[in-house]
Coordinates of C-alpha atoms in Angstrom, one line a residue:
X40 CA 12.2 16.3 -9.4
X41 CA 11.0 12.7 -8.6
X42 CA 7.3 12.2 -8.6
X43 CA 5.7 10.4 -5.6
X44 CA 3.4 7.3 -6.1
X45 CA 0.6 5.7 -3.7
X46 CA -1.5 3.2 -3.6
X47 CA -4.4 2.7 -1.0
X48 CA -6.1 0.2 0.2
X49 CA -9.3 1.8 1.9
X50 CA -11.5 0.6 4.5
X51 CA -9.8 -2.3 5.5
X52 CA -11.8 -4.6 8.4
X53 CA -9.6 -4.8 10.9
X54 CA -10.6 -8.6 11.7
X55 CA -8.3 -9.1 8.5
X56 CA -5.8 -6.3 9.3
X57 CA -2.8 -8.3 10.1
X58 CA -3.0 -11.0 7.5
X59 CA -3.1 -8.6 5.1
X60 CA 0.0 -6.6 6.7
X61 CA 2.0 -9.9 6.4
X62 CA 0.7 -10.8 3.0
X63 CA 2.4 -7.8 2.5
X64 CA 5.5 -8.0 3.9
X65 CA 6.0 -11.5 2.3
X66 CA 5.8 -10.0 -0.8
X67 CA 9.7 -7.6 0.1
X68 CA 12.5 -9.6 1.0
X69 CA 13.0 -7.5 4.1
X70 CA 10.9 -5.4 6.3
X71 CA 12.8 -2.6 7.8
X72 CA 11.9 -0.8 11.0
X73 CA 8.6 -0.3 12.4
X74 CA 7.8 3.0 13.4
X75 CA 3.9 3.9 15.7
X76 CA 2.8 7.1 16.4
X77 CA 1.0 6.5 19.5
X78 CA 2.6 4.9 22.7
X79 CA 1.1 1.7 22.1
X80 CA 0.8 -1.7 24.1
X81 CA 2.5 -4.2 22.1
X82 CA 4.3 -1.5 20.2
X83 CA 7.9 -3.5 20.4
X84 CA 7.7 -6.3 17.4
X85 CA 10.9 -8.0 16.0
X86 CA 10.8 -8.8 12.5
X87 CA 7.8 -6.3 11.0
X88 CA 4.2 -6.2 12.5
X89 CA 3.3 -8.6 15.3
X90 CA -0.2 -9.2 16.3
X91 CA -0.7 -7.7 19.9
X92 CA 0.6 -4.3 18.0
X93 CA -2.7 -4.9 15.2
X94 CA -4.5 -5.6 18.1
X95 CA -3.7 -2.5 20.1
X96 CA -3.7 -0.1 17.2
X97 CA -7.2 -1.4 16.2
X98 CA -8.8 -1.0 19.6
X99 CA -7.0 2.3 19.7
X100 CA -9.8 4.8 19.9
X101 CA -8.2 8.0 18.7
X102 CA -5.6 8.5 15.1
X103 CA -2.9 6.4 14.7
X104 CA -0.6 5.5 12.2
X105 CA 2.0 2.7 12.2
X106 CA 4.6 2.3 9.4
X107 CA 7.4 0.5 8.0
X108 CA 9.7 0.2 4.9
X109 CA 9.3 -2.7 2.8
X110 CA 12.5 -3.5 0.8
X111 CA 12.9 -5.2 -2.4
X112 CA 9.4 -5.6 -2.8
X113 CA 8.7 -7.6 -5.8
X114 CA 6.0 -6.3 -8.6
X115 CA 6.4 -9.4 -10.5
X116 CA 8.5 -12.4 -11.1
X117 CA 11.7 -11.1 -12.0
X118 CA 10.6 -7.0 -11.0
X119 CA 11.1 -5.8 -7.5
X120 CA 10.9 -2.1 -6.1
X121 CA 13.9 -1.1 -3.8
X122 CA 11.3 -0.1 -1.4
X123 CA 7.6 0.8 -0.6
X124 CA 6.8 2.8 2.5
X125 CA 3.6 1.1 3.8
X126 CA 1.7 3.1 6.3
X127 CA -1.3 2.1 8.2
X128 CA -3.5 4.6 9.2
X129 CA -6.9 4.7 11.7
X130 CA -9.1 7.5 11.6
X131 CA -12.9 8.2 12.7
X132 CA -12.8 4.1 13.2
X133 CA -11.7 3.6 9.4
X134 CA -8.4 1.8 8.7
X135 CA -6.3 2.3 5.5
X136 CA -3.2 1.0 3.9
X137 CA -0.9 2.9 2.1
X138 CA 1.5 2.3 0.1
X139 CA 4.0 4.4 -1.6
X140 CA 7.3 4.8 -3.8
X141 CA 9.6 7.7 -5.7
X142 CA 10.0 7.5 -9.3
X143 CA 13.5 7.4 -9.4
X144 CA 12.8 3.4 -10.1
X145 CA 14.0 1.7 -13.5
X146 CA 10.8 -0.1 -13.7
X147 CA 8.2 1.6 -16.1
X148 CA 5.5 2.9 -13.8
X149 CA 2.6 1.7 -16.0
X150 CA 3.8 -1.4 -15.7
X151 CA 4.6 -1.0 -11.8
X152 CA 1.1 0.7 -11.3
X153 CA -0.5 -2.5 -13.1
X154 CA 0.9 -5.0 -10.9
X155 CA 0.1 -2.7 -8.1
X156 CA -3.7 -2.8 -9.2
X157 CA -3.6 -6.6 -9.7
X158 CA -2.0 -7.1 -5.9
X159 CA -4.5 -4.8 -4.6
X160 CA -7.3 -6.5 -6.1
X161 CA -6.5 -9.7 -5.0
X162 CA -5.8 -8.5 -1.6
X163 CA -9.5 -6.3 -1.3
X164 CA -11.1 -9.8 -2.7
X165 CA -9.6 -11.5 -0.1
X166 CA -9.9 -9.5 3.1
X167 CA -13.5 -7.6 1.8
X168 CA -11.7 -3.9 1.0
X169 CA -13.8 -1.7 0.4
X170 CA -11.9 0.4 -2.4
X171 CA -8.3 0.1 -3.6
X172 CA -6.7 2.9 -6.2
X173 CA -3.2 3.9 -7.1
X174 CA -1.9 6.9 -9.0
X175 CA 0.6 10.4 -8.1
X176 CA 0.7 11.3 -4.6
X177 CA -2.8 11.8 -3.3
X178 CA -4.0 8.8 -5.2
X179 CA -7.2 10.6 -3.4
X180 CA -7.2 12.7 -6.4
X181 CA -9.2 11.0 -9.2
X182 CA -7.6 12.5 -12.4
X183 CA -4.2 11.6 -11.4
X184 CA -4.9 7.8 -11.0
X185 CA -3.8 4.7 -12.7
X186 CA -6.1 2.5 -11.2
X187 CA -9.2 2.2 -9.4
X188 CA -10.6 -1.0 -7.8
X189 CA -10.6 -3.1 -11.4
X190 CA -10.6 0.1 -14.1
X191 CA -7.9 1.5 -15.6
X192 CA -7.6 5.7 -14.5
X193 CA -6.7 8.7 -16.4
X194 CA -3.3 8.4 -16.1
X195 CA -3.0 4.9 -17.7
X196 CA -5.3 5.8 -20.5
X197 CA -3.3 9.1 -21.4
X198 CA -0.3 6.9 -21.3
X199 CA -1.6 4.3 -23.4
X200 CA -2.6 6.8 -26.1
X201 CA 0.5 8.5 -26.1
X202 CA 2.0 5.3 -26.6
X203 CA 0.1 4.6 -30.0

């Protein structure tokens, strides 16, 4: 069974959200199809996210989620993922990006979950984030992380000592 991975970047400011979202999609080499839960204004974009649809869905005042396939997204020079779901989620006024992948890659995960934790640092840095971790699907759950914000999680130590 493949294993689900996820990375988060939490509380995002929305005055930043939709640089980040295309800092994000400039890192695949194509953006698939965007999908938005609510009906909202703006809510047709060609090419990935356009700003009127960040605008709409951060004024939103209920839950809403927009997301979108990102494919070939690249890890590092020469490393890419086939895709990443990214998912952008509101709730109680708090915006989140997600980010998430199967294992059935033929990257090494450590290695995949380390450039993960140096993009997402660089992108909280950048656009004031309040958190960022990755790990297995909920990378809510703190013992089965890789990463969070700049320290290295449970899952990347056991992995580093079972690799002595």
């Amino acid at each position: 069974m493949a294993e689900s991975y996820e990375v988060v970047l939490q509380e995002v400011p929305v005055k930043g959200l939709f640089a980040l979202l295309k800092e994000l999609e400039g890192i695949s080499e194509r953006v698939g199809d965007l999908v938005v839960s609510e009906g909202l204004e703006g809510s047709r974009c060609e090419g990935g996210f356009c700003e009127n649809l960040v605008n709409a869905f951060s004024s939103y005042e209920g839950s809403v989620c927009m997301a979108e396939k990102l494919f070939r997204f690249r890890v590092s020079k020469d490393d890419f993922l086939s895709s990443v779901l990214l998912r952008v989620v509101k709730y109680e006024g708090r915006v989140d990006v997600e980010m998430s992948f199967d294992s059935f890659i033929d990257l090494d995960v450590g290695f995949v979950m380390l450039a993960f934790q140096e993009i997402s640092n660089a992108l909280s840095r950048r656009f004031h984030v309040k958190d960022c971790y990755g790990g297995l699907e909920p990378a809510v759950d703190v013992d089965t992380r890789y990463f969070t914000n700049g320290l290295l999680g449970p899952l990347s130590l056991r992995k580093n000592k079972l690799d002595s």
